[in-house]
Short mmCIF file of C-alpha atoms in Angstrom, two decimals:
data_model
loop_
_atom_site.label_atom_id
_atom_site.label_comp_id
_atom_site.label_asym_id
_atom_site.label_seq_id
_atom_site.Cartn_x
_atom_site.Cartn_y
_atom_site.Cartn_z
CA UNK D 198 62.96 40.41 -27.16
CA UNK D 199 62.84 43.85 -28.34
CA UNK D 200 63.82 42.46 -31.70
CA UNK D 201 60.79 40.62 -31.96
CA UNK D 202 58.35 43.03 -30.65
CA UNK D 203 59.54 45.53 -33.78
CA UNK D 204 58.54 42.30 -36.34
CA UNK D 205 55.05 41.72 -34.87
CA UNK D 206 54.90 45.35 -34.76
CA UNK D 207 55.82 45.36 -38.44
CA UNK D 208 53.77 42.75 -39.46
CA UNK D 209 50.96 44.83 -37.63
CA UNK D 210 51.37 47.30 -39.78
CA UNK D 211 51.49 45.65 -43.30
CA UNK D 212 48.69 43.21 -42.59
CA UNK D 213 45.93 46.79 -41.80
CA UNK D 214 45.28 47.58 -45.08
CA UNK D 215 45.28 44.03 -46.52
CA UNK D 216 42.27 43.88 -43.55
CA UNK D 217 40.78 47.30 -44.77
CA UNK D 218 40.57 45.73 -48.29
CA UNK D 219 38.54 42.79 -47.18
CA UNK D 220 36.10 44.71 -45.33
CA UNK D 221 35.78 47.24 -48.69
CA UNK D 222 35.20 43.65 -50.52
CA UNK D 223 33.06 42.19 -47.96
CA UNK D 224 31.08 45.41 -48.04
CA UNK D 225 30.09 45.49 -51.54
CA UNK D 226 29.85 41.94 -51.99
CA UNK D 227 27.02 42.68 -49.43
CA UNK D 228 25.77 45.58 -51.13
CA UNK D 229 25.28 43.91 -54.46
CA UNK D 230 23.73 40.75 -53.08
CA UNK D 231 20.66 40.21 -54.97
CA UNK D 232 20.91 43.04 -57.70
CA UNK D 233 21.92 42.45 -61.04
CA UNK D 234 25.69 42.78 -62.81
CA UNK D 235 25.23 44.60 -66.52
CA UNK D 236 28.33 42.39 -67.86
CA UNK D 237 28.28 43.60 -71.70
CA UNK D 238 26.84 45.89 -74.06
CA UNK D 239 26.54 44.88 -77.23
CA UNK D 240 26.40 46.52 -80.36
CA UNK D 241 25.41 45.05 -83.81
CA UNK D 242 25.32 47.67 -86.62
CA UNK D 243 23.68 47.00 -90.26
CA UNK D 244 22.21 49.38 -93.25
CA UNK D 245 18.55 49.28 -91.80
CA UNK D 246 19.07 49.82 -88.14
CA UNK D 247 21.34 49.81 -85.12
CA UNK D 248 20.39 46.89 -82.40
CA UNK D 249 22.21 47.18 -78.44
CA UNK D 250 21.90 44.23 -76.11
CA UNK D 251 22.85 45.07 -72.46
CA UNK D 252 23.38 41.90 -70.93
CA UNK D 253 22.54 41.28 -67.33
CA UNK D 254 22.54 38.10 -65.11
CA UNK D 255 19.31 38.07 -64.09
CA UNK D 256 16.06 39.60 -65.64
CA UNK D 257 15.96 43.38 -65.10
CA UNK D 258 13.36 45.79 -64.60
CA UNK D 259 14.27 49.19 -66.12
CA UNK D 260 12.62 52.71 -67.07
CA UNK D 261 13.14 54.95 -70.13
CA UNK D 262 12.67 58.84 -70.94
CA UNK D 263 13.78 61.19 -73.72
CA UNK D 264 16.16 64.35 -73.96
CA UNK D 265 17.16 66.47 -77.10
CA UNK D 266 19.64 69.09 -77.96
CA UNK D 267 21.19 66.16 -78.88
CA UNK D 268 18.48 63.90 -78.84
CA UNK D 269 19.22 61.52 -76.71
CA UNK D 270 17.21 57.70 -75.10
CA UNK D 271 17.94 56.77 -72.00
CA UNK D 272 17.23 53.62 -70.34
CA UNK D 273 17.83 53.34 -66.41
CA UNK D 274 18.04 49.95 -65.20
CA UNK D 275 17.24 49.62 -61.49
CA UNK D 276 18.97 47.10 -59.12
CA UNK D 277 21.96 46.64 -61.03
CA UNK D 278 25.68 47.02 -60.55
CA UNK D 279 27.94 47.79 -63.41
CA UNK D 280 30.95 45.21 -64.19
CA UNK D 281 34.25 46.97 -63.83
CA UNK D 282 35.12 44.40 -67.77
CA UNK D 283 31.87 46.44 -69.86
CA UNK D 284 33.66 49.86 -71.40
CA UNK D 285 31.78 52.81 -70.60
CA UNK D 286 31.75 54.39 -73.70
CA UNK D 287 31.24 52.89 -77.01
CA UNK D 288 32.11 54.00 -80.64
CA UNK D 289 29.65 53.10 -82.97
CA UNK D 290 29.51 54.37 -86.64
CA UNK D 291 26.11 54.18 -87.58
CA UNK D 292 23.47 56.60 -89.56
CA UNK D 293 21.21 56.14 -86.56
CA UNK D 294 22.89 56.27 -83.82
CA UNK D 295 26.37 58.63 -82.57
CA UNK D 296 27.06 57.83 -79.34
CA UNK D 297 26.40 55.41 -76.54
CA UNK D 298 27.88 55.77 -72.84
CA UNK D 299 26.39 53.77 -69.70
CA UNK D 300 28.01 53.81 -66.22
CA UNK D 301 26.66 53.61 -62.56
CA UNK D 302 24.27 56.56 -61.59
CA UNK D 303 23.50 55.95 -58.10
CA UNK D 304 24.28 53.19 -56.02
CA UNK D 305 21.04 51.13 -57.19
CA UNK D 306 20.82 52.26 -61.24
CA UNK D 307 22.98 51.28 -64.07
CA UNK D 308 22.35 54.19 -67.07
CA UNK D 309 22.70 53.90 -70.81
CA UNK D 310 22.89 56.66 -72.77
CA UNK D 311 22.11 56.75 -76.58
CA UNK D 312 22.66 59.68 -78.42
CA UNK D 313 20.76 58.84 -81.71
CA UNK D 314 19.45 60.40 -84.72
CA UNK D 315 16.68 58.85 -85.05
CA UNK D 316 14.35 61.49 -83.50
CA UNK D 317 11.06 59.78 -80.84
CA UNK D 318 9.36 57.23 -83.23
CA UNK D 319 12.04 55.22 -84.81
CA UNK D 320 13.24 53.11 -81.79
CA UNK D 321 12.02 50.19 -79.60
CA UNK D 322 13.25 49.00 -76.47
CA UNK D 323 11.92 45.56 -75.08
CA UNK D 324 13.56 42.84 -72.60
CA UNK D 325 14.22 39.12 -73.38
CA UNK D 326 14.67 36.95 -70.65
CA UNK D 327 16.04 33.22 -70.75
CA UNK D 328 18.62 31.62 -72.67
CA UNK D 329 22.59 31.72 -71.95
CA UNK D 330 22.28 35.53 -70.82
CA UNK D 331 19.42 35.22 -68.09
CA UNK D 332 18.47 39.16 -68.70
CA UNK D 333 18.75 41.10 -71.45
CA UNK D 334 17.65 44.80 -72.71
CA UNK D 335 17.45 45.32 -76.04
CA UNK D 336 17.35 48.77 -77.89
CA UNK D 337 16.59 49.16 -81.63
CA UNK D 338 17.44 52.53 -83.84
CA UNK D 339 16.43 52.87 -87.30
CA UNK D 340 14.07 51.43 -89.80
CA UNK D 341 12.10 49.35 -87.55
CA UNK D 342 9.20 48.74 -89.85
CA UNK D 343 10.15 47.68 -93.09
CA UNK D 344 14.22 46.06 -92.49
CA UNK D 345 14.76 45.29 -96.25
CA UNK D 346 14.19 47.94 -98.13
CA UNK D 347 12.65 50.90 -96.67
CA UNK D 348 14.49 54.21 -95.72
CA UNK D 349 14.30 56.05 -92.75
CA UNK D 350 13.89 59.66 -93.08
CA UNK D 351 15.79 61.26 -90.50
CA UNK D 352 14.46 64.41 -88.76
CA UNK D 353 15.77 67.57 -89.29
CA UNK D 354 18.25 68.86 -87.28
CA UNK D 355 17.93 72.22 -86.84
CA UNK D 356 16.01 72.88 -83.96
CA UNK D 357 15.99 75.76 -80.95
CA UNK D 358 18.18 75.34 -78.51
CA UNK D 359 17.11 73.93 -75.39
CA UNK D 360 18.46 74.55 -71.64
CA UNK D 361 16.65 71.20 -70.16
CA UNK D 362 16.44 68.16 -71.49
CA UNK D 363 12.96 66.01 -71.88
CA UNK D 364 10.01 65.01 -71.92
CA UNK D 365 8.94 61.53 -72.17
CA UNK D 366 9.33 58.93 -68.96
CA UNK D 367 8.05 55.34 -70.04
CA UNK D 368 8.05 52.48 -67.04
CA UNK D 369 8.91 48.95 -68.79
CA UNK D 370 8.45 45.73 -67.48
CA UNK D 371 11.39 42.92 -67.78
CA UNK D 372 12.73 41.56 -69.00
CA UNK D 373 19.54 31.58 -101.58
CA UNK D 374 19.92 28.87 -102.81
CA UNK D 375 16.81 26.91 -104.28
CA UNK D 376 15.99 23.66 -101.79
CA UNK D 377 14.57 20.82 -102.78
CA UNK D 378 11.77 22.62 -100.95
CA UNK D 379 9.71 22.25 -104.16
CA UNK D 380 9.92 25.91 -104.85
CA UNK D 381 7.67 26.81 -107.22
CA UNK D 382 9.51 30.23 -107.85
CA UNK D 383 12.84 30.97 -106.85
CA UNK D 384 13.37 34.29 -104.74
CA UNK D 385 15.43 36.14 -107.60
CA UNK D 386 17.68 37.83 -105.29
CA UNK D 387 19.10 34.79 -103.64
CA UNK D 388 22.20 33.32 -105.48
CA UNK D 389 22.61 29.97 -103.59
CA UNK D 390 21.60 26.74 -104.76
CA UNK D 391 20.93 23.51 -102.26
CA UNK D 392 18.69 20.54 -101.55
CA UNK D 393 15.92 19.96 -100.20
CA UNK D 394 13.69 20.47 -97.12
CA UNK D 395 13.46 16.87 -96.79
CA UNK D 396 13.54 15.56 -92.82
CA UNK D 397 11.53 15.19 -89.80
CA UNK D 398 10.20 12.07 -87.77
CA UNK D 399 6.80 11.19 -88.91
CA UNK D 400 5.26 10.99 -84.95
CA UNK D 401 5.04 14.79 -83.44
CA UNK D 402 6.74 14.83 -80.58
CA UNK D 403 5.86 17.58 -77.85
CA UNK D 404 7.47 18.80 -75.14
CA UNK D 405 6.55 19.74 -72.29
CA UNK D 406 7.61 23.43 -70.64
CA UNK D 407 10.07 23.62 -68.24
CA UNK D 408 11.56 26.45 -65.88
CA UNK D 409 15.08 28.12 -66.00
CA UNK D 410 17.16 28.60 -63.41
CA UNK D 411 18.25 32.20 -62.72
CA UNK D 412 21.81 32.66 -62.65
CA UNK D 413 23.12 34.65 -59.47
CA UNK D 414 24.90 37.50 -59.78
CA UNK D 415 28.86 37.75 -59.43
CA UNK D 416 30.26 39.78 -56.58
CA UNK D 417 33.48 40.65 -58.12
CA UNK D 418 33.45 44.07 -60.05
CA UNK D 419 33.78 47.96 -59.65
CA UNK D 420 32.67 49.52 -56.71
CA UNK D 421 32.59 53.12 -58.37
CA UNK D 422 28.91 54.75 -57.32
CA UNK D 423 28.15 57.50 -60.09
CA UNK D 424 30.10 57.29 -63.51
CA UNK D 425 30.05 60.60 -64.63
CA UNK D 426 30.46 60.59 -68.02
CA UNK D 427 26.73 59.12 -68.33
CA UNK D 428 25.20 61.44 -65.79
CA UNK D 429 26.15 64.53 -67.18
CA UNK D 430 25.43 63.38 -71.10
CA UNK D 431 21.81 61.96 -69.53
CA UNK D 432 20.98 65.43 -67.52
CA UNK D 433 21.80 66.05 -64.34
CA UNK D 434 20.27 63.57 -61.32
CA UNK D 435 18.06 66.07 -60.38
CA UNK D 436 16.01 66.02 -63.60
CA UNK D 437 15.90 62.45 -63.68
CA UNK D 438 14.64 62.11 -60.40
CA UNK D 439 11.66 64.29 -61.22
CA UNK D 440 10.96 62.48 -64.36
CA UNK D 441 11.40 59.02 -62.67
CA UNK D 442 9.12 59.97 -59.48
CA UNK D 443 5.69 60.27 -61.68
CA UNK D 444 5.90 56.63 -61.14
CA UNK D 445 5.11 55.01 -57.98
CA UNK D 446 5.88 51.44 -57.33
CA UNK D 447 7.47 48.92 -54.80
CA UNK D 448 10.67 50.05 -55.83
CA UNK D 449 12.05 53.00 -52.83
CA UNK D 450 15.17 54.84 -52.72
CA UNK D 451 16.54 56.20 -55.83
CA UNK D 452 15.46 53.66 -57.51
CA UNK D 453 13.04 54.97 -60.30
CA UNK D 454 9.35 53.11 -58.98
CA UNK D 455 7.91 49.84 -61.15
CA UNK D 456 4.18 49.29 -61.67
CA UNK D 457 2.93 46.85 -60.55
CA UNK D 458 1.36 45.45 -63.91
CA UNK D 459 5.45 44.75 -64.56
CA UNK D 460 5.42 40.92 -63.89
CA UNK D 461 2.56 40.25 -66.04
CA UNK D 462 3.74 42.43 -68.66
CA UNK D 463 6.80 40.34 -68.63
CA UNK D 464 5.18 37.02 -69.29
CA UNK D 465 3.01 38.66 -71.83
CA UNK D 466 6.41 40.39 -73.71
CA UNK D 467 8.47 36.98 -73.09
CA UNK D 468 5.29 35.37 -75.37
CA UNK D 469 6.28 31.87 -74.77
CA UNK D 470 4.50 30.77 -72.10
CA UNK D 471 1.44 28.49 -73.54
CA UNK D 472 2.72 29.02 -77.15
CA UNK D 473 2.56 26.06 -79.52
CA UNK D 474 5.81 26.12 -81.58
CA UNK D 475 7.03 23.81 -84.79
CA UNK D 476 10.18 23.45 -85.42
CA UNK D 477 11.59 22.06 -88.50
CA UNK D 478 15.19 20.72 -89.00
CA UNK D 479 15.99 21.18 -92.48
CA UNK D 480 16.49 17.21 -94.96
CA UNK D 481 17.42 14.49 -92.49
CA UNK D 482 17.76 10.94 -93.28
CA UNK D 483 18.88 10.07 -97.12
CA UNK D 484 18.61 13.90 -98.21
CA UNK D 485 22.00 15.62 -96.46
CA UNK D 486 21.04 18.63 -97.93
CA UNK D 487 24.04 20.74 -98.71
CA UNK D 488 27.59 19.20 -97.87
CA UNK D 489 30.19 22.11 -96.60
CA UNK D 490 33.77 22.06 -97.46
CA UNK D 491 35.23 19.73 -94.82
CA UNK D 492 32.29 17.18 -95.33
CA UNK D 493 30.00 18.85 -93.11
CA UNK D 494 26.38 17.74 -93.81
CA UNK D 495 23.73 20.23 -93.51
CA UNK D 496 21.33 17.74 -92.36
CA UNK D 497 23.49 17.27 -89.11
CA UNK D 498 24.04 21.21 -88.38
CA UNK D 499 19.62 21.63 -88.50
CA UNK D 500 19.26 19.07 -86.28
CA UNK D 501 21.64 20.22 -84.01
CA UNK D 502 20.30 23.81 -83.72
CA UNK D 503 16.49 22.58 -83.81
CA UNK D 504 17.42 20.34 -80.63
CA UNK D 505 19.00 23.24 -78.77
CA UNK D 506 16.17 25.49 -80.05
CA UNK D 507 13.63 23.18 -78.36
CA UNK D 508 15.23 22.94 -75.09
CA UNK D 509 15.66 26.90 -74.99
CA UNK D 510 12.17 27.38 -75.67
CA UNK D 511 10.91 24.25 -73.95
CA UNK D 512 13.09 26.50 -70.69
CA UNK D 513 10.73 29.48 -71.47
CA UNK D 514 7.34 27.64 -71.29
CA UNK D 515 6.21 27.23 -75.02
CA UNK D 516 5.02 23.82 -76.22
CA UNK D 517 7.07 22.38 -79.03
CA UNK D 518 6.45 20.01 -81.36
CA UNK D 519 9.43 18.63 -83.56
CA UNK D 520 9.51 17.33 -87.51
CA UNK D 521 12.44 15.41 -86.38
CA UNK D 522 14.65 14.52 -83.68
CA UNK D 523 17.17 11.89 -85.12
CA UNK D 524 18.16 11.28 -88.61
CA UNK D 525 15.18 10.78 -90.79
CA UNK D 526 12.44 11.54 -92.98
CA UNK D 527 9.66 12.76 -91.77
CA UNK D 528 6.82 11.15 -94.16
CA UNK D 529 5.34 7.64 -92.96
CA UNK D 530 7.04 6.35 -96.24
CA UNK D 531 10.47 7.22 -95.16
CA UNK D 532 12.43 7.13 -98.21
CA UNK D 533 9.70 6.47 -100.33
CA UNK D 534 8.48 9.21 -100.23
CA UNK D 535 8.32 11.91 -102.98
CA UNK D 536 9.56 15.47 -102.20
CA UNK D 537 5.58 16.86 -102.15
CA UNK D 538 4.95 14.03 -99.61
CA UNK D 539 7.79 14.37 -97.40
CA UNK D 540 7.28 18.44 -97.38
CA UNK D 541 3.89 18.19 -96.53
CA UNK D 542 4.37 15.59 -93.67
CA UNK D 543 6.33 18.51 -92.11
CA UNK D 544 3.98 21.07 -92.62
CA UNK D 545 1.32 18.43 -91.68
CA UNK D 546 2.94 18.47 -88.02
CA UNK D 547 2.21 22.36 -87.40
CA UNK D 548 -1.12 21.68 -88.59
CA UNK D 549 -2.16 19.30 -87.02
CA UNK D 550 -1.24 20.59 -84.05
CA UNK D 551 -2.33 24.35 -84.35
CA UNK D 552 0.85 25.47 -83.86
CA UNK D 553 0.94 29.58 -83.36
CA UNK D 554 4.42 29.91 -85.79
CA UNK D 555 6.59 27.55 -87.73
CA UNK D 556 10.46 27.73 -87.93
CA UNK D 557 12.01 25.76 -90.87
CA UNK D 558 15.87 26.06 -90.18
CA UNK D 559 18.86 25.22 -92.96
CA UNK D 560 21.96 26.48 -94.18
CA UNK D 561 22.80 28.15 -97.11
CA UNK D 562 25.31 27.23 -99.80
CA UNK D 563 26.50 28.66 -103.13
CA UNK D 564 29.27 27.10 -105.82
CA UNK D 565 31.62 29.98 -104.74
CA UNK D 566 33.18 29.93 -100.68
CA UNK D 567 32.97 33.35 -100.62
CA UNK D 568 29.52 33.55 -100.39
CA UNK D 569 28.30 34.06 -97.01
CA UNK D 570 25.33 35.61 -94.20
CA UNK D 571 22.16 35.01 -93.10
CA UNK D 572 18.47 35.23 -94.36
CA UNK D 573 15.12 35.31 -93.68
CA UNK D 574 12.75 34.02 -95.77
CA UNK D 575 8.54 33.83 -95.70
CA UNK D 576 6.13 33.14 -98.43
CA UNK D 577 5.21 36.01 -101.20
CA UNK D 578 1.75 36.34 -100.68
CA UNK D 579 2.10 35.24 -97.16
CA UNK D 580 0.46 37.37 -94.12
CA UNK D 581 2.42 40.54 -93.00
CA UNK D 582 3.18 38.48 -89.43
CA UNK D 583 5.32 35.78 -91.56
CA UNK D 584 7.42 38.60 -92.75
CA UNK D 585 7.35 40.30 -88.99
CA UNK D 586 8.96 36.99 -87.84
CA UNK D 587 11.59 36.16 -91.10
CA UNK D 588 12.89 39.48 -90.05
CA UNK D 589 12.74 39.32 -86.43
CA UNK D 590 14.36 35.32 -86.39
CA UNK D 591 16.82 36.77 -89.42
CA UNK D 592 17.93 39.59 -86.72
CA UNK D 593 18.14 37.32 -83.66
CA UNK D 594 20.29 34.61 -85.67
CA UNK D 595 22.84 38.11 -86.39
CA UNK D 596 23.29 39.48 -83.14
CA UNK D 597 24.17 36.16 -81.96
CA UNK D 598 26.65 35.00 -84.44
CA UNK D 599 27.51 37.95 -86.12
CA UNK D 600 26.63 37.01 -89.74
CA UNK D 601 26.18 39.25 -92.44
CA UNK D 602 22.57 40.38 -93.05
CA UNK D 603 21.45 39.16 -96.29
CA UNK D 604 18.26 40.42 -95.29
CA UNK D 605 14.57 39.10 -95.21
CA UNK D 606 12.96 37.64 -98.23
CA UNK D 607 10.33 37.00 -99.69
CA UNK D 608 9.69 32.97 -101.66
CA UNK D 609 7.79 30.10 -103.05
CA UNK D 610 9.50 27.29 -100.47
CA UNK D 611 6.46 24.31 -100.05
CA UNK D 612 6.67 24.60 -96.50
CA UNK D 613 5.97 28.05 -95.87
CA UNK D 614 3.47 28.36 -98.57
CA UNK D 615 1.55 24.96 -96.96
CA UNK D 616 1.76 25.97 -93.20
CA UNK D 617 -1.46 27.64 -92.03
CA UNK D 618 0.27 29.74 -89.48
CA UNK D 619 3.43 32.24 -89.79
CA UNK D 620 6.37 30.79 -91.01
CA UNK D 621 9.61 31.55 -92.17
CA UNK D 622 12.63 29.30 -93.13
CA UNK D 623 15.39 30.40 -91.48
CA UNK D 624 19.56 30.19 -93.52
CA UNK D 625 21.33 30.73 -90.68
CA UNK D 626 24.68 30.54 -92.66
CA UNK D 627 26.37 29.42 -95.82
CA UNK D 628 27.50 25.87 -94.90
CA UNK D 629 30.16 26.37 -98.12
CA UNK D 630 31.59 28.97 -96.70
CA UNK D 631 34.35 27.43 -94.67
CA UNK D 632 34.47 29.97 -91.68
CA UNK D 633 30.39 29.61 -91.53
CA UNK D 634 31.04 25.66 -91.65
CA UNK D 635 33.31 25.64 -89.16
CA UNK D 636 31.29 28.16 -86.90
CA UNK D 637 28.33 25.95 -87.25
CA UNK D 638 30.07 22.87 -86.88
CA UNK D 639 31.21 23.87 -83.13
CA UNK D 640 29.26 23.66 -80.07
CA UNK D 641 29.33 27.87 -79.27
CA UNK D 642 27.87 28.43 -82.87
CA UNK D 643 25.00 25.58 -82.38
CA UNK D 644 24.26 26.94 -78.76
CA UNK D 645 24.44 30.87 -80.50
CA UNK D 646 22.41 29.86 -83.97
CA UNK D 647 19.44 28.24 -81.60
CA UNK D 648 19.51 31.48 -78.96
CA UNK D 649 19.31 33.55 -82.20
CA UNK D 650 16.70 32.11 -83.31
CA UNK D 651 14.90 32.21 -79.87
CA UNK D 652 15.61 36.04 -79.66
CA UNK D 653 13.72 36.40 -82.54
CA UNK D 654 10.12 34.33 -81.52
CA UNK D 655 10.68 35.93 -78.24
CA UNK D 656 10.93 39.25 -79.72
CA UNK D 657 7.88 38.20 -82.81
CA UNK D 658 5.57 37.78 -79.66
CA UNK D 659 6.59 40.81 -77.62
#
């Protein structure tokens, strides 16, 4: 008997702080409920600028101020829990940017930390919302206004010494190749050479928007409250909180306050909602376009991408009208048609249906395999917004499948000249560069091509 009274009594004993670690778990599973997990930080890093993505699984409302001696940004991002997987602090080598460090500041607020170079008016921060990654934040550092050939002249660093940080608080609201495009001038920068822009169904076809579900958040992370590291390189708590309480909001606690203009700003950054969109998968039907390595038609890798385009922006509320959807031309004379007619049946569909952009998408391809990136192209003596979005589709495509920047062009391609709205034609990749093929050819490079490209409108009508 006594025997058996010491094993309970030593089962007892081992099962206490298996019980203590489920009530730890239970309590910040119930802590986190409804708040956000940051579960990456991304970093993509070209000769222009610097772009970070902070992933979050939900749409995220967030503030922003200023500190120098270094100069610092710093973005706090209010009812969110950092995942124990994101690194705290990232290494970046970059002309524009030296450091960046986020960790948990207070129980409620995720803080990132960007020690940059840039000095207070050569970086943007804006949310995009949608997609695979319900909520993102997106910082940019560098030559924001010109991404292809301008320089950015860096401030001087010699300045006094300063024993407090900042100044500014900001509240935000959430989240080549010549086709047979009948180009009447070649871009003379671009070495590829494919077919044409031959494709699209000759009937419009619109879609109607649709809402996106909001992934919940994940209970299973780090339960650490104040990650020091990013507090101390930010400024102390105490100056943030007297920054942060100029705002007032529905937001209580330390929790930095929201306006309440937030949700509309939102909608209004996000663009989409109401927007009339063309999109244009690149030949289609008895053009292939270019033909990759392993046989993989060009034709087949648009239409792929323009479907899963649609659907993402479809998600987001926009109105989109397709060239195509299957396999075919796009003129009424299928076939028949000549390469003038079946170009302007596509551009016909934009303008017929005064769309507000158009988004022509195709892959590159060059005699040599080791040609490879992505581009963004818009007519020469196009309209300033037609560059604005060639760069800002070019960038989106990048970040998502981390391409080489081959950066944003200018051309003479028929369907960008003929479009009465801004357009750009989009090479997402070099189709005869096997890796870029292959990519391309898989479901995770369709799905990250078409959210590329969605960054980018999103980010053209923010």
């Amino acid at each position: 008997m006594k025997r058996i009274l010491f094993l309970l009594s030593v089962i007892a004993v081992m099962l206490l702080p298996m019980a203590g670690v489920s009530a730890a778990s239970s309590d910040f599973s119930e802590r986190v409920s409804g708040m956000a997990e940051i579960t990456a930080v991304r970093v993509n890093s070209g000769s222009d600028k610097i772009r970070i993505v902070v992933d979050a699984s939900k749409p995220v409302r967030y503030t922003t101020m200023t500190l120098k001696n270094p100069d610092r940004v710093i973005v706090d991002i209010q009812g969110a829990w950092l995942s124990a997987k994101v690194k705290r602090e990232i290494a970046v080598s970059s002309r524009f940017v030296n450091d960046i460090r986020i960790g948990q500041f207070n129980k409620n607020t995720v803080r990132l930390v960007v020690e940059n170079k840039v000095g207070s008016s050569n970086y943007k921060i804006f949310p995009l919302t949608g997609g695979t990654v319900p909520g993102r934040v997106v910082l940019d550092f560098g030559n924001l206004s010109d991404s292809s050939k301008a320089v950015i002249a860096v401030p001087d660093v010699q300045q006094k010494p300063s024993t407090t940080g900042s100044s500014s608080v900001s509240t935000t609201k959430p989240t080549t190749p010549a086709t047979s495009q009948t180009q009447e001038s070649k871009p003379a920068t671009k070495p590829a050479v494919k077919p044409s822009d031959s494709s699209s169904t000759s009937s419009i076809q619109t879609t109607k928007p649709a809402t996106t579900p909001v992934k919940k958040p994940s209970s299973s992370s780090s339960t650490e409250d104040i990650d020091g590291p990013a507090k101390e390189a930010a400024g102390t708590a105490t100056d943030t909180g007297k920054d942060s309480s100029k705002n007032t909001g529905s937001n209580a606690g330390n929790t930095p306050a929201i306006t309440d203009d937030t949700d509309a700003d939102i909608a209004a950054l996000t663009g989409l909602k109401g927007r009339k969109i063309t999109i244009d998968a690149g030949h289609g039907g008895n053009d292939s376009g270019a033909i990759g390595p392993t046989g993989v038609m060009e034709k087949s890798v648009t239409l792929r991408i323009a479907n899963e385009l649609r659907r993402l922006l479809v998600a987001d509320g926009a109105t989109v009208y397709m060239t195509r959807t299957t396999d075919t031309e796009v003129s009424p004379k299928g076939a028949n048609a000549s390469d003038i007619e079946e170009l302007q049946a596509r551009c016909d569909v934009a303008n017929n249906t005064k769309s507000d952009i158009f988004i022509s998408i195709h892959m590159d391809s060059f005699s040599s395999g080791a040609a490879k990136g992505t581009t963004g192209y818009y007519y020469s003596l196009g309209s300033q917004r037609s560059r604005d979005l060639a760069d800002k589709v070019r960038q989106g495509v990048i970040d998502q499948i981390g391409t080489q920047s081959r950066g944003t062009q200018s051309c003479n391609f028929y369907v960008v000249k003929h479009t009465d709205m801004p357009a750009t034609l989009v090479e997402v990749a070099f189709i005869s560069n096997p890796q870029e093929e292959q990519l391309l050819n898989s479901e995770e490079g369709i799905e990250k091509a078409a959210q590329g490209i969605a960054d980018g409108i999103a980010d053209y009508f923010g």
